Short mmCIF file of C-alpha atoms and ligand atoms in Angstrom, two decimals:
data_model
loop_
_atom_site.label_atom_id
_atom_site.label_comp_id
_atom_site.label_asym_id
_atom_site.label_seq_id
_atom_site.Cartn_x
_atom_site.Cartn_y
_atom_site.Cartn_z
CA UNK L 1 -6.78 31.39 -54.21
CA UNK L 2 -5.00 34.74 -55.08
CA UNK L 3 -1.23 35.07 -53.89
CA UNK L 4 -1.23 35.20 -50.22
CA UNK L 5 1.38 38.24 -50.29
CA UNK L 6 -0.20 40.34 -53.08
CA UNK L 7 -3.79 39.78 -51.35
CA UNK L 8 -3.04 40.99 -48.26
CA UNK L 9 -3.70 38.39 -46.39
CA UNK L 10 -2.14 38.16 -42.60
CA UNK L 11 -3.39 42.06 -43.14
CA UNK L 12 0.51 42.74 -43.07
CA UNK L 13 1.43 46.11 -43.05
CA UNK L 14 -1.97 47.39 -42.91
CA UNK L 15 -3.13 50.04 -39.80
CA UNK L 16 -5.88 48.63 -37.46
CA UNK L 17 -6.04 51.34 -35.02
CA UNK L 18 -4.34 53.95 -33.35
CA UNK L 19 -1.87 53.24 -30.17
CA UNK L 20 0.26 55.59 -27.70
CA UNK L 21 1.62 52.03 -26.33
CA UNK L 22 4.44 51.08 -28.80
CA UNK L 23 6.38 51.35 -32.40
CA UNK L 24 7.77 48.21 -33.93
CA UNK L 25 10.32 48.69 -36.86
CA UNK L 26 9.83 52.59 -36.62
CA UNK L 27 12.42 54.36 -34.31
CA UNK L 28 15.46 54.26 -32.23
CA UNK L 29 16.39 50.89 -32.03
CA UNK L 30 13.32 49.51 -33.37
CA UNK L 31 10.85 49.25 -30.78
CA UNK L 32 9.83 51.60 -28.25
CA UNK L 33 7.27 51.59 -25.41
CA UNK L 34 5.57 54.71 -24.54
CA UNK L 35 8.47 56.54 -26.21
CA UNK L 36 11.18 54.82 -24.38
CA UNK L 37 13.27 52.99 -26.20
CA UNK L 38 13.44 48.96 -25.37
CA UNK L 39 17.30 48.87 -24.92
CA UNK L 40 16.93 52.41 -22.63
CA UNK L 41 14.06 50.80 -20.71
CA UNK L 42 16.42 47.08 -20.19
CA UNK L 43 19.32 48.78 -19.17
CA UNK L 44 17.35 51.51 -17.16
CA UNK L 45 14.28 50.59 -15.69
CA UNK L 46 12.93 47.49 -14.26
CA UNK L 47 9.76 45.21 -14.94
CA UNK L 48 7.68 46.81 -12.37
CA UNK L 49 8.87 50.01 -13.82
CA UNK L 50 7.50 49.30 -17.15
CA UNK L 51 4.09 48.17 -16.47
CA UNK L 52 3.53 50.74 -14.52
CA UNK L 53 4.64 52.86 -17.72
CA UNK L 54 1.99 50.69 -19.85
CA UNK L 55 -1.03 50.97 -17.59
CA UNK L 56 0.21 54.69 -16.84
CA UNK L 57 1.47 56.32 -20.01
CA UNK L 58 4.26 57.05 -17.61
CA UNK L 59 7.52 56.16 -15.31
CA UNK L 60 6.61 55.94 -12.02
CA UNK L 61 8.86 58.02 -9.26
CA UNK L 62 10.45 55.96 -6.42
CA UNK L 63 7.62 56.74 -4.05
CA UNK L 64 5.23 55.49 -6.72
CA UNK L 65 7.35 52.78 -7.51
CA UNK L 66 7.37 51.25 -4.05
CA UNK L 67 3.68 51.55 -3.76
CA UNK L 68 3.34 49.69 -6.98
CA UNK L 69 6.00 46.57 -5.81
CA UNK L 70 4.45 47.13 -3.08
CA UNK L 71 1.04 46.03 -3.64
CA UNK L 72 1.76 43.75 -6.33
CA UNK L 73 3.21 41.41 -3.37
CA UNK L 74 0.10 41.54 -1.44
CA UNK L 75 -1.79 40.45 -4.55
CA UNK L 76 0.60 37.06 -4.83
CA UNK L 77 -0.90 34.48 -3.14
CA UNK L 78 -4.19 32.17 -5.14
CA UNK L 79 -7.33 31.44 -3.59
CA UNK L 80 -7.88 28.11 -2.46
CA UNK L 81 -10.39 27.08 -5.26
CA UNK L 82 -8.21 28.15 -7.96
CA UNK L 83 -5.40 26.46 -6.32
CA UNK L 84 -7.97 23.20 -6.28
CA UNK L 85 -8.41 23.89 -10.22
CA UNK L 86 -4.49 23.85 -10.40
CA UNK L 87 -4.26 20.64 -8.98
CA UNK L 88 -6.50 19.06 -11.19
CA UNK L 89 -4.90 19.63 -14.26
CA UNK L 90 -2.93 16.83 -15.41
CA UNK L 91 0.75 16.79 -15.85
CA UNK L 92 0.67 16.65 -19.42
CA UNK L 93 -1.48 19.39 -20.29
CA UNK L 94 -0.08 22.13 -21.97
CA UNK L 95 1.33 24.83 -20.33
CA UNK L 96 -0.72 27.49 -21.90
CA UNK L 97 -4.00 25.34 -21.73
CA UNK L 98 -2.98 26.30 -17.49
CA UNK L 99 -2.52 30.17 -18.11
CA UNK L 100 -5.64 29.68 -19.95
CA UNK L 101 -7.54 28.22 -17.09
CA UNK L 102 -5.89 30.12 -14.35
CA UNK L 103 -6.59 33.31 -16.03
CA UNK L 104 -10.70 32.54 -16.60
CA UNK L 105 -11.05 30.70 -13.70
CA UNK L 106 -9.25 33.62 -11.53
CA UNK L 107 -11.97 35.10 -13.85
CA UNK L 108 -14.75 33.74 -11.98
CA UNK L 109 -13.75 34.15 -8.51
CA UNK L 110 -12.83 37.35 -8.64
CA UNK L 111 -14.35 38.96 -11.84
CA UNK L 112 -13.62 42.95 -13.15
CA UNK L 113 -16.79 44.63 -11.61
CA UNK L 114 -16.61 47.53 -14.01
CA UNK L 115 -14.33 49.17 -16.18
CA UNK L 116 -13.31 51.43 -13.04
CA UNK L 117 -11.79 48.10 -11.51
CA UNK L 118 -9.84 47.32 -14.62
CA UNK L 119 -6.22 48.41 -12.61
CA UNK L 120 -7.01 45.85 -10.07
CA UNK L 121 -8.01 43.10 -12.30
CA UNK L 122 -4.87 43.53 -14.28
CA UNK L 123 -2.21 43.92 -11.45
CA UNK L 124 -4.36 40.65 -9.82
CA UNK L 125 -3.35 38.96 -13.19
CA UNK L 126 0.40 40.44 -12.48
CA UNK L 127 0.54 39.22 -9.26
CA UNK L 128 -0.74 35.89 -9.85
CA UNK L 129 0.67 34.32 -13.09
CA UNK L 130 3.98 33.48 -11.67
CA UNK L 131 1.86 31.53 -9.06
CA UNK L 132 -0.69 29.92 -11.30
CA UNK L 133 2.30 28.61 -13.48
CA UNK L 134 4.39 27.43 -10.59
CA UNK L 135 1.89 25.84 -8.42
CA UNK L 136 0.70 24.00 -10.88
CA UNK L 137 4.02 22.78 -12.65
CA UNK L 138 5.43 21.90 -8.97
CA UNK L 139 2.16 19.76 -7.93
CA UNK L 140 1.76 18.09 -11.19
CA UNK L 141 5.31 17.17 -11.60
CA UNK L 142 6.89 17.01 -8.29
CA UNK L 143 4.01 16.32 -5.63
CA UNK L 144 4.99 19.70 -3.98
CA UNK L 145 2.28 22.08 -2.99
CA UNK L 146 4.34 25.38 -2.82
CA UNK L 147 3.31 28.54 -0.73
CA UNK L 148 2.80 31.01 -3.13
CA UNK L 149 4.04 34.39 -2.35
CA UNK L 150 7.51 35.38 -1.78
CA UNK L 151 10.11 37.90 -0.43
CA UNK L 152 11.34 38.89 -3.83
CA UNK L 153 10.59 42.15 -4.61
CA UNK L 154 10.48 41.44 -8.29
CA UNK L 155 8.53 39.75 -10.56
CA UNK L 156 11.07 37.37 -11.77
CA UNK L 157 12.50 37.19 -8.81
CA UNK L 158 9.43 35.62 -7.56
CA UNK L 159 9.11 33.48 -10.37
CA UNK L 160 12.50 31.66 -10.00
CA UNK L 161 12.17 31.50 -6.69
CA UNK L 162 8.41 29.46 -6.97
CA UNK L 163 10.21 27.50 -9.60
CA UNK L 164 13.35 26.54 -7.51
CA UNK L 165 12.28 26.88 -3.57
CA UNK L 166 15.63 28.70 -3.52
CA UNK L 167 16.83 32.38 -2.90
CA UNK L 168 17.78 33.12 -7.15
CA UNK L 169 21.21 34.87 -7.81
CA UNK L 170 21.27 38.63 -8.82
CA UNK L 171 22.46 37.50 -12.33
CA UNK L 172 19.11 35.07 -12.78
CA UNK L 173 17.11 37.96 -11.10
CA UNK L 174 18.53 40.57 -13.69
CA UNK L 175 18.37 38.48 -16.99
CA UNK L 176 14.33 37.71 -15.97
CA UNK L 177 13.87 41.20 -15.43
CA UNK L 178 14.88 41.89 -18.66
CA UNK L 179 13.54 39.40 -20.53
CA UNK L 180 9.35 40.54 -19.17
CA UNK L 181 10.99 43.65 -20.23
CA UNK L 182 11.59 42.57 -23.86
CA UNK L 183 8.40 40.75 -24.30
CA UNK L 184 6.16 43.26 -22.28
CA UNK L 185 4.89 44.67 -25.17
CA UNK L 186 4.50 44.97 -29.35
CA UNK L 187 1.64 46.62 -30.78
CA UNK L 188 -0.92 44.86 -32.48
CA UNK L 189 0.81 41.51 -33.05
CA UNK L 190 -1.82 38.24 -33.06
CA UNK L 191 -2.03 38.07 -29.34
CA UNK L 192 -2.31 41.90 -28.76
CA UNK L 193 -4.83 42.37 -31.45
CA UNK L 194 -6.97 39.61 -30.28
CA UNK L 195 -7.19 41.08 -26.60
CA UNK L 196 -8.66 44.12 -28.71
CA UNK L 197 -11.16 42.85 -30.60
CA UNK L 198 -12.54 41.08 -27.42
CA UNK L 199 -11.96 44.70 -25.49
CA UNK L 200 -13.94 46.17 -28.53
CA UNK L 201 -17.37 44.40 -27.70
CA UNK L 202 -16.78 45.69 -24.05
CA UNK L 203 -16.19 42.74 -22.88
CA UNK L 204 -14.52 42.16 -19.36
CA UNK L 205 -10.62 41.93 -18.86
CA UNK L 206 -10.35 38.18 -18.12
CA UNK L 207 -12.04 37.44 -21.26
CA UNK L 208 -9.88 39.66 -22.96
CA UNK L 209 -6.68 38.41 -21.77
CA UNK L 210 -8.00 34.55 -21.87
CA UNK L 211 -8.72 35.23 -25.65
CA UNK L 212 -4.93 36.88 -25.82
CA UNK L 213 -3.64 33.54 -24.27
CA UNK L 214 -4.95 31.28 -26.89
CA UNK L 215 -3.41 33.17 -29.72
CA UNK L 216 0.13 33.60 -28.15
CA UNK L 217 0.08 29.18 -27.77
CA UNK L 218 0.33 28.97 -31.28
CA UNK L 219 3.69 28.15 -32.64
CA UNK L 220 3.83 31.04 -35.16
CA UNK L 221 3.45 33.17 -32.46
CA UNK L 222 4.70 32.79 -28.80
CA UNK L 223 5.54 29.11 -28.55
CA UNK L 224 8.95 29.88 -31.06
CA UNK L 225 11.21 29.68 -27.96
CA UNK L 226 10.21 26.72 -26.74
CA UNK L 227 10.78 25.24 -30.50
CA UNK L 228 13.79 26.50 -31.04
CA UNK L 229 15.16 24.71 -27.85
CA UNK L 230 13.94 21.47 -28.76
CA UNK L 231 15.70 22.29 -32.60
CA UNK L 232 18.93 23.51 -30.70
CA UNK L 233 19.37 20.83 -28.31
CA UNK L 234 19.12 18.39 -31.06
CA UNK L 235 22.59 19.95 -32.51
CA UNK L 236 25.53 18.58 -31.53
CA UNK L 237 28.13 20.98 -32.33
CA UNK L 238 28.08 23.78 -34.13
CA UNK L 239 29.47 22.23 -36.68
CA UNK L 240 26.05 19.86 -36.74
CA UNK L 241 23.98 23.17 -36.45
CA UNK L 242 24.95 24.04 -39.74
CA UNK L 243 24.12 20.69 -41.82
CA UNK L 244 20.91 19.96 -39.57
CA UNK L 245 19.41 23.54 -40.69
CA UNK L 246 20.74 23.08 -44.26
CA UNK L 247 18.64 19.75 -44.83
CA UNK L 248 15.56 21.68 -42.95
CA UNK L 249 15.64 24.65 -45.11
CA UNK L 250 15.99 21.74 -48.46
CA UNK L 251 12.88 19.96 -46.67
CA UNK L 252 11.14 23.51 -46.71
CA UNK L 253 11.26 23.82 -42.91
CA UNK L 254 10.36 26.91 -40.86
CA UNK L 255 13.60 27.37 -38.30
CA UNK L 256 11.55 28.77 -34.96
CA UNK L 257 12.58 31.49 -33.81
CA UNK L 258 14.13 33.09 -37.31
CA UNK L 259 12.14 35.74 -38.90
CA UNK L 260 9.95 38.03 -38.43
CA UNK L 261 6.52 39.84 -39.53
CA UNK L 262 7.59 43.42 -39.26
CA UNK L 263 11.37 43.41 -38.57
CA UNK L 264 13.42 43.09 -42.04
CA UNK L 265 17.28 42.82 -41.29
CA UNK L 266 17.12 42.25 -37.13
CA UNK L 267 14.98 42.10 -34.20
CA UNK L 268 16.18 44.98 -31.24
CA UNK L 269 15.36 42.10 -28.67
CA UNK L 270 17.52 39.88 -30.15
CA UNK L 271 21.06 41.76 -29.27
CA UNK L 272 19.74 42.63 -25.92
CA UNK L 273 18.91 38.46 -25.25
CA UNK L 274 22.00 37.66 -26.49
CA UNK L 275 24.13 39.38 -24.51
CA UNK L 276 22.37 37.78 -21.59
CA UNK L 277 22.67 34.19 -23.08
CA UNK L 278 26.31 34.69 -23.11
CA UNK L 279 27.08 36.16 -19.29
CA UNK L 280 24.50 32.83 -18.38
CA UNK L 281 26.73 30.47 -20.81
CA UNK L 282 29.65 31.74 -19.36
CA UNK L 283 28.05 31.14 -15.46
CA UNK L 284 26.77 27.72 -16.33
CA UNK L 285 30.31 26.38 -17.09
CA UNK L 286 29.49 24.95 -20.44
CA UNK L 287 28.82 27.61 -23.51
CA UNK L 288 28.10 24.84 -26.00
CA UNK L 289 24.80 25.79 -26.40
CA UNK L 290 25.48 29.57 -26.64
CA UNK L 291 27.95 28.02 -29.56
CA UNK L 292 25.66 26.41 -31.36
CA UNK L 293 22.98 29.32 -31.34
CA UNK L 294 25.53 31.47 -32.60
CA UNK L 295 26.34 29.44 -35.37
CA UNK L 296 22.95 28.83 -36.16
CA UNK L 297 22.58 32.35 -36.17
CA UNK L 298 25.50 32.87 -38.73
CA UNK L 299 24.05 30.11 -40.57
CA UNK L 300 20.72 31.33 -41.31
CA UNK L 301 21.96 35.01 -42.03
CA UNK L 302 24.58 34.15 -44.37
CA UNK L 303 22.19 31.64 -46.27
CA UNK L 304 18.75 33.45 -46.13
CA UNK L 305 19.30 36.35 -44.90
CA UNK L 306 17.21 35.83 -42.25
CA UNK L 307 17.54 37.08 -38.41
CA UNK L 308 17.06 35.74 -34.64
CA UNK L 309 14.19 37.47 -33.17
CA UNK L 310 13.52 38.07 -29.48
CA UNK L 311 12.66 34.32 -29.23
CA UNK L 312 15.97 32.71 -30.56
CA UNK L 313 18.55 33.26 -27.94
CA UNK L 314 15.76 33.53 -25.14
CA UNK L 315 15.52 29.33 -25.60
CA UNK L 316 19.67 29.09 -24.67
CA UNK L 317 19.17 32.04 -21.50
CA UNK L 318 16.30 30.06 -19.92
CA UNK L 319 18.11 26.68 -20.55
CA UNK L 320 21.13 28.26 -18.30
CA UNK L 321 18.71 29.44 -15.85
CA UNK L 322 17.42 25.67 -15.36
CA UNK L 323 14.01 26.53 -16.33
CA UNK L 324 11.92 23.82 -18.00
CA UNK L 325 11.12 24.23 -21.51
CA UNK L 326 7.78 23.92 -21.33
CA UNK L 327 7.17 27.05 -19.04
CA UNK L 328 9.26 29.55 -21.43
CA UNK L 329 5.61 30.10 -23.39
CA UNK L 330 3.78 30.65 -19.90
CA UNK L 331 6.54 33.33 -18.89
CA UNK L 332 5.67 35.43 -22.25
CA UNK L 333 2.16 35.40 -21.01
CA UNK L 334 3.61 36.21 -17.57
CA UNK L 335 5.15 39.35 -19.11
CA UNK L 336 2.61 40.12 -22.34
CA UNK L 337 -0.15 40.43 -19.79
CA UNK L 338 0.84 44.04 -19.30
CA UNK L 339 0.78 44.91 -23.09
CA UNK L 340 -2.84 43.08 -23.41
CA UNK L 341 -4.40 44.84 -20.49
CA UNK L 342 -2.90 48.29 -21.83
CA UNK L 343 -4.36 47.94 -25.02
CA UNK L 344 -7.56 46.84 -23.43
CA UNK L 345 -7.76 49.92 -21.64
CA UNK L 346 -6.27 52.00 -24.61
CA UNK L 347 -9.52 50.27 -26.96
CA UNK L 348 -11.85 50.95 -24.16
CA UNK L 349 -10.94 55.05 -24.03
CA UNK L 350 -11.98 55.46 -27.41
CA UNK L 351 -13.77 52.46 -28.49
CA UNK L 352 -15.41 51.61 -31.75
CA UNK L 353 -16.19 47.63 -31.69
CA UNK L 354 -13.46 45.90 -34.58
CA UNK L 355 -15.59 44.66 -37.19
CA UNK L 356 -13.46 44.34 -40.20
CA UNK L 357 -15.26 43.06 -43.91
CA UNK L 358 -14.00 40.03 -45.94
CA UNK L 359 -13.73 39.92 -50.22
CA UNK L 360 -15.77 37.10 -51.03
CA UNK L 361 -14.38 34.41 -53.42
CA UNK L 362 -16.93 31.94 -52.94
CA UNK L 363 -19.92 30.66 -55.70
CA UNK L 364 -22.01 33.29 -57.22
CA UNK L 365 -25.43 33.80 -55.97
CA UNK L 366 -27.69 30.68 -56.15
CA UNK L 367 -31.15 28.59 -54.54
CA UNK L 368 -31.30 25.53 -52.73
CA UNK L 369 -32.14 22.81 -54.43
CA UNK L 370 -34.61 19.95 -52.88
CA UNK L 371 -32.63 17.53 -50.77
CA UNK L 372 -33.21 14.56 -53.15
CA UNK L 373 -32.13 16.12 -56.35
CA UNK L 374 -28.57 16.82 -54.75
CA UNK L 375 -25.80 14.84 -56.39
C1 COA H 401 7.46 35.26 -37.81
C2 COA H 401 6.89 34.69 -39.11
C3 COA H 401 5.56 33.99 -38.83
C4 COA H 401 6.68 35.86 -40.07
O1 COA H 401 6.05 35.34 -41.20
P1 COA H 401 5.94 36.20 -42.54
O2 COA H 401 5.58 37.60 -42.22
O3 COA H 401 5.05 35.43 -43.46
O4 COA H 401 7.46 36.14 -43.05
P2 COA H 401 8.10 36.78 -44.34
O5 COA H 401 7.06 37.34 -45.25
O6 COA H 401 9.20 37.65 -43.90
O7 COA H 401 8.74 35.49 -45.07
C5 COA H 401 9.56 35.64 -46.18
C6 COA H 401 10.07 34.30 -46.63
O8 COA H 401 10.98 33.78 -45.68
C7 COA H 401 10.57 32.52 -45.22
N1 COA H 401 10.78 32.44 -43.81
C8 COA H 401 10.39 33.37 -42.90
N2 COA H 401 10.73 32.93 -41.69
C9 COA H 401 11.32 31.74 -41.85
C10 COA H 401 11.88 30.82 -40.94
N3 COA H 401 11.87 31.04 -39.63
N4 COA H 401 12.42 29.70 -41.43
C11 COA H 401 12.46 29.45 -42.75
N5 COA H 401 11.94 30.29 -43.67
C12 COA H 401 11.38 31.42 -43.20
C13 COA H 401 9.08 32.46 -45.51
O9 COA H 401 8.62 31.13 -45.65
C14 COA H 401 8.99 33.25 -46.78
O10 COA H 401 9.37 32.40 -47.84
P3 COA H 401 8.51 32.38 -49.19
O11 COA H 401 8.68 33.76 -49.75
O12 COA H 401 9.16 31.31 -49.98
O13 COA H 401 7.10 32.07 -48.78
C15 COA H 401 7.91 33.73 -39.76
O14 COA H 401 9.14 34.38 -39.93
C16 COA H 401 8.07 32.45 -38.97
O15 COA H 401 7.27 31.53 -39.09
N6 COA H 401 9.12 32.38 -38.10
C17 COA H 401 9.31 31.23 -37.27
C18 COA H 401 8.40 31.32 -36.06
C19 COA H 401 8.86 32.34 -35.05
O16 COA H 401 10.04 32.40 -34.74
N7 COA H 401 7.90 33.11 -34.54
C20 COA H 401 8.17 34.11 -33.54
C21 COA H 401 7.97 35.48 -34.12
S1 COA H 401 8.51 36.73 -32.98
#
């Protein structure tokens, strides 16, 4: 096998395609949507605000705006059947293997008639993940069939509120805005890309996104946060931190949520997440966690050189927030929806179906032999 970096394999750094959507390790702070900058759009805008941006190419105005919350709300609620679906999906399933199903079956019931519906099918998916996340998590793990729509005008709003049955604080309201914010979107990572290659056989935007799902559940990918909680609440002091994640770098470990594929010396997410984490730690009444993230933060730079990305302090701000760790993969796919759809559409305006070629390295050219002079 030929070295893995030199043969390009992973296709890293290579263009696949053209996008308006997004630059990753290019300007401002790093990443930008549409030309906004993240840390302009967290500070700035809302949620709402930026997937209108995505399926828009841009901000909306506050009549606009309204519209948009507007009829995001009314799309809330789940059918009954899907709701049926929910409940039969046992408590230990994965998360993700729910989006999954939620998103296909949703799929079924109430497919993308043509590309001219492909607006409605992806503010449908909006509306509903929260929902299909919730109602399922609640049933299968409390015995509590939960109404699904709420008062909240926001997205994550709604979300905490499904997850809690209680009004969430402006603080918890703010730092999940910001978070769908910071994973909303980020060019043609393994998730995005796959949501185009479907898109590029005209395929239909449930597929698409269903496809997307199933990449992001990987642990390379978008499950980091929820591994990097399970790592940090292992650590007993910061102290700890930093002899646990010596032996697991010895041992050849990867440390989840470290790293990244295009970012070299820091992730613009992470500073933004952080910040967050800390205002939460500081709420919560205990900051050992926050501690320990920090030093494992210190840790890994000073000995590697290597960096949090969005995911690392994400694990600590959704611990503070009471949210189980299990869901913190479903709320990326809550919040990457509106990148995958945009590119969908994006692929679909000037389509050419992704058919990439391979260099062979397997045997040369040869016949089959008889079955019974095989060895
Ligand atoms: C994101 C990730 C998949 C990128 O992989 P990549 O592009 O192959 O990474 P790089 O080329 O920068 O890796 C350089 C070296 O650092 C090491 N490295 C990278 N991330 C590491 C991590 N989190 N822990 C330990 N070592 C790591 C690699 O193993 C590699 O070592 P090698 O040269 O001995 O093979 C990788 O950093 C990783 O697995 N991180 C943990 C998972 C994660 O947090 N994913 C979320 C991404 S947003």
């Amino acid at each position: 096998m030929a070295d893995k970096k030199l043969s390009g394999a992973g296709l890293r750094g290579q263009s696949a395609g053209e996008t308006k959507l997004c630059t990753v390790g290019k300007s401002g702070s790093g990443l930008t949507y549409c030309g906004y900058d993240v840390s302009d759009l967290a500070d700035n805008a809302t949620f709402e605000e930026v997937a209108y941006l995505l399926f828009n190419g841009e901000l909306p105005n506050q009549a606009q705006l309204d519209a948009y919350i507007a009829e995001l709300k009314g799309m809330r609620d789940l059918p009954e059947d899907l709701k049926s679906v929910l409940k039969l999906i046992p408590k230990d399933a994965h998360p993700m293997d729910v989006m999954r199903t939620g998103a296909s079956f949703l799929g079924n019931l109430e497919p993308e008639v043509d590309f001219a519906d492909q607006n409605r099918a992806a503010n449908r998916l909006l509306a509903a993940f929260p929902a299909i996340m919730t109602y399922w998590y609640r049933y299968s793990h409390e015995g509590v069939e939960i109404a699904c729509t709420t008062e909240e005008d926001s997205i994550g709003g709604h979300f905490l509120a499904l997850l809690t049955g209680k009004t969430p604080s402006e603080l918890h309201r703010k730092v999940m805005d910001v978070s769908l914010i910071l994973y909303a979107e980020h060019e043609f990572n393994a998730s995005t890309f796959t949501a185009r290659v479907c898109a590029s056989t005209l395929s239909d935007l449930f597929s698409c996104i269903t496809g997307a799902i199933g990449s992001l559940r990987g642990p390379l990918h978008g499950g980091a946060n929820e591994a990097a909680m399970e790592m940090i609440q292992k650590f007993s002091s910061p102290e700890d931190a930093k002899i646990q994640m010596a032996g697991m770098l010895e041992r050849k470990e990867k440390i989840m949520g470290f790293g990244h594929a295009i970012y070299r010396e820091s992730d613009p997410r992470n500073v933004i997440i952080k910040k967050w984490s800390k205002l939460l730690s500081e709420e919560y009444g205990d900051s050992s966690l926050y501690d320990i993230s920090v030093a494992c933060e210190e840790y890994m730079w000073d000995t590697k050189k290597l960096f949090c990305n969005a995911d690392f302090f994400h694990a600590s701000a959704y611990f503070f927030m009471g949210i189980p760790t299990k869901l913190f993969t479903p709320i990326f796919v809550c919040s990457r929806l509106t990148g995958w759809a945009a590119h969908v559409m994006e692929q679909r305006d000037n389509n050419r179906i992704i058919r990439p070629s391979a260099d062979y390295t397997g045997s040369e050219p040869r016949s089959v032999n008889p079955i019974a002079e095989r060895g």
